[in-house]
């Protein structure tokens, strides 16, 4: 694998990413069209308020939402969604954040949906209040409720389920916000959650969409998105907005918009087919190794594209999982795969494997595992 000079200078070598759109490995790769659009965007000055609004409208149209806003990642969108639910468009409240002194300062989250991204929900000054049943959720909703938060991720419990949670929110007239960072593809999700009745939905721009890694966006109803926008920049009169450290550059806005257009234009079944072909090559390559089970799993609910899963039989006597991971991550090139705590299996996620890398991954695994 060729090491680009810019990284070599810093002593950094490229790695093979069979772990998915994970932040620690760089999210995803931008297409040449995205990079050239960003380059073009960088040649002039523009009115950032107008650019933000137009970009938001462009995204909203794609998502069948009233309004949209580009953010510096899905996590930033989560901060701004909660802020919007706390303040609405009231400037004195916006000015006050971060603060827990606003009346609406509670974010209701299912106890099984607690996760490592939830800090974003509390950054405006809100508190997370846990519920574990529909009854409890109904009881907890009060004047203090800023919103109900729902999080979608392949590794996370579904809590009450999105539909049921939306119903409770609507019955009680409180907003429901959704962290759907890595739920694209499928492309239908761009509008699905809005159509289901979610008030604000947040996605990452640097995962499946392949935009700049430090972008994301939120979409939803007009009032809440405008409130999120007011909380996002201190370009508005003398407002000191909580979103100031999460600004998005003109190059990143254009990069995201361009990537999103390419993303919706792409044929999802061909993309899926390409991932499946790579999976099959790896599976065939590993078929002679004793005492392991190799399957291709592509349940869209829990897998980010076709994934090769390696499980170990009871009488497997080869290297331990820890040893296998060590060998993969420290060989040349370093190879990163997906694992879950307390589950003895290896998942090879295809979405970020570049053409030909499936062969390198399979060969290396054969070397390590075949060494029994
Ligand atoms: C990746 C991810 C985030 C953070 O998204 P960024 O775009 O990296 O800020 C938040 N929530 C979930 C479930 C994620 O997978």
XYZ file of C-alpha atoms and ligand atoms in Angstrom:
387
model
C 0.000 0.000 0.000
C 1.379 3.388 -1.002
C 2.005 5.779 1.846
C 1.139 9.367 0.876
C 4.028 11.772 1.432
C 1.972 14.034 3.700
C 1.586 11.192 6.181
C 5.073 9.770 5.703
C 6.520 13.106 6.806
C 4.780 12.597 10.158
C 5.741 8.940 10.427
C 2.180 7.751 9.803
C 1.456 4.665 7.696
C -1.921 3.926 6.078
C -3.946 1.066 7.567
C -6.569 -1.306 6.179
C -9.999 -0.567 7.586
C -12.203 -3.669 7.925
C -13.813 -2.123 10.995
C -16.411 0.147 9.352
C -16.955 3.924 9.367
C -15.220 4.363 12.666
C -13.898 7.714 13.779
C -10.596 6.301 15.074
C -9.571 5.142 11.595
C -10.693 8.271 9.763
C -14.397 7.671 9.071
C -14.526 7.178 5.309
C -12.718 8.285 2.143
C -13.939 11.280 0.152
C -14.429 10.854 -3.586
C -12.305 12.984 -5.973
C -15.398 15.021 -6.934
C -15.865 15.987 -3.275
C -12.256 17.073 -2.924
C -12.375 19.140 -6.085
C -15.629 20.802 -4.965
C -13.970 21.712 -1.669
C -10.981 23.054 -3.518
C -13.244 25.199 -5.665
C -15.157 26.401 -2.597
C -11.921 27.541 -1.000
C -11.113 30.109 -3.704
C -13.588 32.844 -2.693
C -15.282 34.443 0.321
C -19.007 33.990 0.800
C -21.737 35.114 3.191
C -21.700 32.192 5.642
C -25.226 32.802 6.907
C -26.633 32.581 3.390
C -24.469 29.536 2.596
C -25.586 27.764 5.773
C -29.237 28.411 4.992
C -29.035 27.342 1.348
C -27.114 24.202 2.234
C -29.712 23.422 4.896
C -32.528 23.842 2.368
C -30.718 21.568 -0.102
C -30.442 18.841 2.539
C -34.005 19.335 3.774
C -35.357 18.707 0.287
C -33.465 15.409 0.040
C -34.740 14.364 3.476
C -38.340 15.421 2.936
C -37.962 17.754 5.929
C -38.911 21.411 6.356
C -35.398 22.581 7.208
C -31.859 21.310 7.607
C -28.532 22.436 9.028
C -24.969 21.305 8.342
C -23.060 20.641 11.554
C -19.530 19.659 12.491
C -20.480 15.993 12.863
C -23.462 14.095 14.202
C -22.280 14.656 17.772
C -22.430 18.434 17.250
C -25.897 18.010 15.745
C -26.916 16.227 18.964
C -25.747 19.199 21.049
C -27.672 21.615 18.830
C -30.835 19.489 18.776
C -31.029 19.462 22.564
C -30.148 23.162 22.722
C -32.959 23.899 20.248
C -35.440 21.903 22.332
C -34.353 23.772 25.470
C -34.425 27.321 24.095
C -36.678 27.405 21.073
C -35.979 30.716 19.299
C -35.897 32.723 22.532
C -32.697 34.783 22.347
C -32.405 35.294 26.087
C -32.442 31.532 26.597
C -29.975 30.920 23.768
C -27.655 33.481 25.345
C -27.814 31.630 28.660
C -26.610 28.212 27.487
C -24.886 26.164 28.777
C -27.215 26.224 31.716
C -29.299 23.849 33.766
C -31.459 26.713 35.036
C -33.873 26.727 32.100
C -37.188 25.075 32.915
C -36.860 22.603 30.072
C -33.638 20.896 31.045
C -34.363 17.174 30.886
C -33.568 14.748 28.079
C -35.433 11.474 28.483
C -33.451 8.422 27.361
C -34.204 4.697 27.686
C -31.946 3.023 30.266
C -30.816 0.461 27.670
C -29.921 3.253 25.246
C -27.278 4.885 27.422
C -24.194 5.148 25.213
C -20.833 6.774 24.725
C -22.182 9.625 22.592
C -24.724 10.878 25.134
C -22.356 13.552 26.514
C -23.504 15.609 23.532
C -27.028 15.647 24.948
C -25.904 17.169 28.234
C -23.472 19.736 26.863
C -26.096 22.511 26.638
C -26.731 22.001 30.361
C -29.496 19.406 30.178
C -29.702 16.317 32.362
C -30.370 12.808 31.106
C -33.324 11.244 32.883
C -33.598 7.500 32.388
C -36.775 5.514 31.815
C -37.168 1.808 31.283
C -40.797 1.292 30.290
C -43.541 3.057 28.356
C -45.397 3.687 31.609
C -42.383 5.256 33.229
C -41.770 7.445 30.186
C -45.354 8.715 30.283
C -45.001 9.505 33.973
C -41.703 11.321 33.574
C -42.871 13.718 30.873
C -43.471 17.156 32.391
C -42.819 20.873 31.870
C -39.163 20.069 32.420
C -38.935 17.799 29.393
C -36.802 19.348 26.669
C -37.123 16.256 24.500
C -37.109 12.488 24.305
C -33.873 11.244 22.742
C -33.606 8.055 20.731
C -30.364 6.521 19.504
C -29.963 4.102 16.611
C -26.823 2.049 16.273
C -26.217 -1.574 15.271
C -24.669 -2.306 18.672
C -27.345 -0.674 20.787
C -30.642 -1.853 22.299
C -33.753 -0.496 20.568
C -35.338 0.562 23.865
C -39.108 0.797 23.381
C -38.604 0.800 19.617
C -38.611 3.985 17.562
C -42.255 3.859 16.516
C -43.575 3.386 20.040
C -41.286 6.125 21.359
C -42.537 8.517 18.657
C -46.134 7.719 19.630
C -45.491 8.572 23.286
C -43.753 11.816 22.284
C -46.630 12.843 20.026
C -49.317 11.927 22.541
C -47.601 14.120 25.138
C -46.678 16.859 22.705
C -42.933 16.807 23.410
C -40.247 16.704 20.707
C -38.396 13.497 19.890
C -34.838 13.752 18.590
C -32.882 10.950 16.921
C -29.179 10.155 16.701
C -28.996 8.167 13.454
C -25.280 8.838 12.875
C -24.373 5.694 10.987
C -27.793 4.659 9.640
C -26.902 5.567 6.034
C -27.073 3.544 3.856
C -29.840 2.511 3.398
C -30.599 5.767 1.591
C -34.290 5.434 2.417
C -33.376 6.419 5.987
C -32.652 9.976 4.799
C -36.398 10.630 4.881
C -37.792 7.575 6.700
C -37.443 8.845 10.270
C -38.817 12.288 9.396
C -41.768 10.615 7.666
C -42.305 8.488 10.784
C -42.698 11.670 12.834
C -39.310 12.311 14.445
C -38.914 16.055 15.111
C -35.154 16.310 14.600
C -32.843 13.689 13.072
C -29.031 13.825 13.063
C -26.684 11.985 10.688
C -22.910 11.845 10.269
C -21.516 13.274 7.032
C -18.232 11.420 7.253
C -19.509 7.857 7.506
C -21.666 6.201 4.802
C -22.124 9.490 2.924
C -18.342 9.843 2.501
C -18.283 13.569 3.090
C -15.673 15.399 5.188
C -15.131 13.456 8.430
C -15.887 16.472 10.579
C -19.335 17.107 9.106
C -22.856 15.960 9.816
C -26.305 17.449 9.613
C -29.648 17.686 11.292
C -33.075 17.921 9.656
C -36.551 18.476 10.990
C -39.365 20.964 11.496
C -38.871 24.653 10.696
C -39.054 26.090 14.205
C -36.677 23.604 15.816
C -34.109 23.714 13.008
C -34.148 27.514 13.087
C -33.616 27.316 16.839
C -30.698 24.916 16.255
C -29.258 27.352 13.728
C -29.505 30.243 16.199
C -27.689 28.102 18.762
C -25.015 27.162 16.224
C -23.249 30.404 15.429
C -22.764 33.719 17.088
C -23.418 35.464 13.821
C -26.836 36.506 15.083
C -26.792 40.020 16.557
C -24.933 39.851 19.844
C -25.917 36.338 20.738
C -23.210 34.218 22.306
C -24.130 30.787 20.988
C -23.143 27.454 22.479
C -22.388 26.096 18.999
C -19.490 28.459 18.336
C -16.780 25.808 18.937
C -18.559 23.554 16.411
C -18.375 25.785 13.339
C -18.340 24.306 9.851
C -16.109 25.803 7.161
C -17.377 26.760 3.718
C -15.197 24.005 2.250
C -16.771 21.417 4.551
C -20.312 22.594 3.796
C -19.672 22.286 0.052
C -17.887 18.959 0.578
C -20.855 17.534 2.454
C -23.401 18.791 -0.071
C -21.392 17.323 -2.939
C -20.920 13.993 -1.158
C -24.622 13.817 -0.328
C -25.582 14.379 -3.963
C -23.178 11.625 -5.091
C -24.513 9.378 -2.318
C -28.137 9.654 -3.430
C -27.169 9.243 -7.090
C -25.332 5.991 -6.414
C -26.986 2.627 -7.081
C -27.431 1.034 -3.680
C -27.798 -2.520 -4.989
C -24.521 -2.229 -6.924
C -22.777 -0.870 -3.865
C -24.205 -3.765 -1.838
C -23.157 -6.236 -4.560
C -19.591 -4.961 -4.471
C -19.440 -5.471 -0.693
C -20.961 -8.948 -1.084
C -18.374 -9.944 -3.714
C -15.561 -8.935 -1.395
C -17.148 -10.929 1.457
C -17.425 -14.012 -0.718
C -13.771 -13.812 -1.741
C -12.714 -13.738 1.896
C -15.057 -16.572 2.875
C -13.794 -18.833 0.088
C -10.244 -18.032 0.969
C -10.730 -19.099 4.593
C -12.779 -22.249 3.933
C -9.984 -24.762 4.563
C -9.066 -23.498 8.004
C -10.045 -26.013 10.672
C -12.357 -25.364 13.626
C -13.631 -21.978 12.592
C -17.025 -21.051 11.188
C -17.043 -18.373 8.490
C -20.379 -16.834 7.511
C -21.521 -13.799 5.562
C -24.140 -11.825 7.456
C -26.115 -9.011 5.899
C -29.116 -8.357 8.111
C -29.605 -4.625 7.514
C -30.831 -4.098 11.070
C -27.566 -5.139 12.677
C -24.894 -5.135 9.976
C -23.330 -2.241 8.108
C -23.350 -4.001 4.759
C -22.355 -7.613 4.098
C -19.945 -8.662 6.834
C -17.728 -11.741 7.146
C -18.107 -13.171 10.636
C -15.530 -15.628 11.991
C -16.547 -17.778 14.972
C -14.427 -20.358 16.759
C -15.564 -23.953 17.360
C -15.323 -25.502 20.818
C -12.282 -27.570 19.894
C -10.504 -24.675 18.196
C -6.895 -24.703 19.332
C -5.347 -21.877 17.330
C -4.161 -18.468 18.508
C -6.427 -16.615 20.957
C -8.663 -13.805 19.750
C -6.356 -11.297 21.473
C -3.345 -12.759 19.697
C -5.107 -12.681 16.307
C -6.060 -9.038 16.776
C -2.525 -8.187 17.866
C -1.049 -9.845 14.782
C -3.523 -8.092 12.465
C -3.062 -4.672 14.009
C 0.718 -4.873 14.146
C 1.558 -6.487 10.814
C 2.361 -4.621 7.595
C 0.049 -2.979 6.779
C -1.894 -2.739 10.051
C -5.346 -4.300 9.624
C -8.260 -3.293 11.836
C -11.336 -5.506 12.203
C -14.479 -5.227 14.265
C -15.014 -7.035 17.577
C -17.443 -6.637 20.434
C -16.675 -6.909 24.123
C -17.279 -10.384 25.550
C -18.161 -11.924 22.198
C -15.601 -14.330 20.770
C -15.932 -13.498 17.111
C -14.314 -11.336 14.465
C -16.352 -9.235 12.045
C -14.809 -8.058 8.805
C -16.829 -5.065 7.620
C -16.569 -4.447 3.874
C -17.814 -0.854 3.579
C -14.395 0.761 3.825
C -12.285 -1.955 2.190
C -10.697 -0.594 -0.975
C -10.635 -2.841 -4.055
C -8.049 -5.581 -3.601
C -7.703 -5.122 0.150
C -10.040 -8.074 0.725
C -7.267 -10.298 -0.668
C -4.675 -8.843 1.706
C -7.011 -9.318 4.690
C -7.816 -12.920 3.698
C -4.160 -13.824 3.154
C -3.094 -12.368 6.473
C -5.880 -14.190 8.312
C -4.879 -17.427 6.626
C -1.310 -16.939 7.801
C -2.364 -16.232 11.366
C -5.180 -18.780 11.673
C -3.669 -21.459 9.494
C -0.746 -21.575 11.846
C -2.417 -24.177 14.038
C -20.420 8.046 14.917
C -21.540 8.230 15.851
C -21.771 9.478 16.457
C -20.855 10.658 16.243
O -20.912 11.118 14.925
P -19.829 12.146 14.377
O -20.319 12.474 13.006
O -18.513 11.425 14.374
O -19.822 13.324 15.274
C -22.869 9.609 17.275
N -23.703 8.569 17.516
C -23.507 7.350 16.969
C -24.480 6.244 17.269
C -22.413 7.125 16.122
O -22.221 5.929 15.559
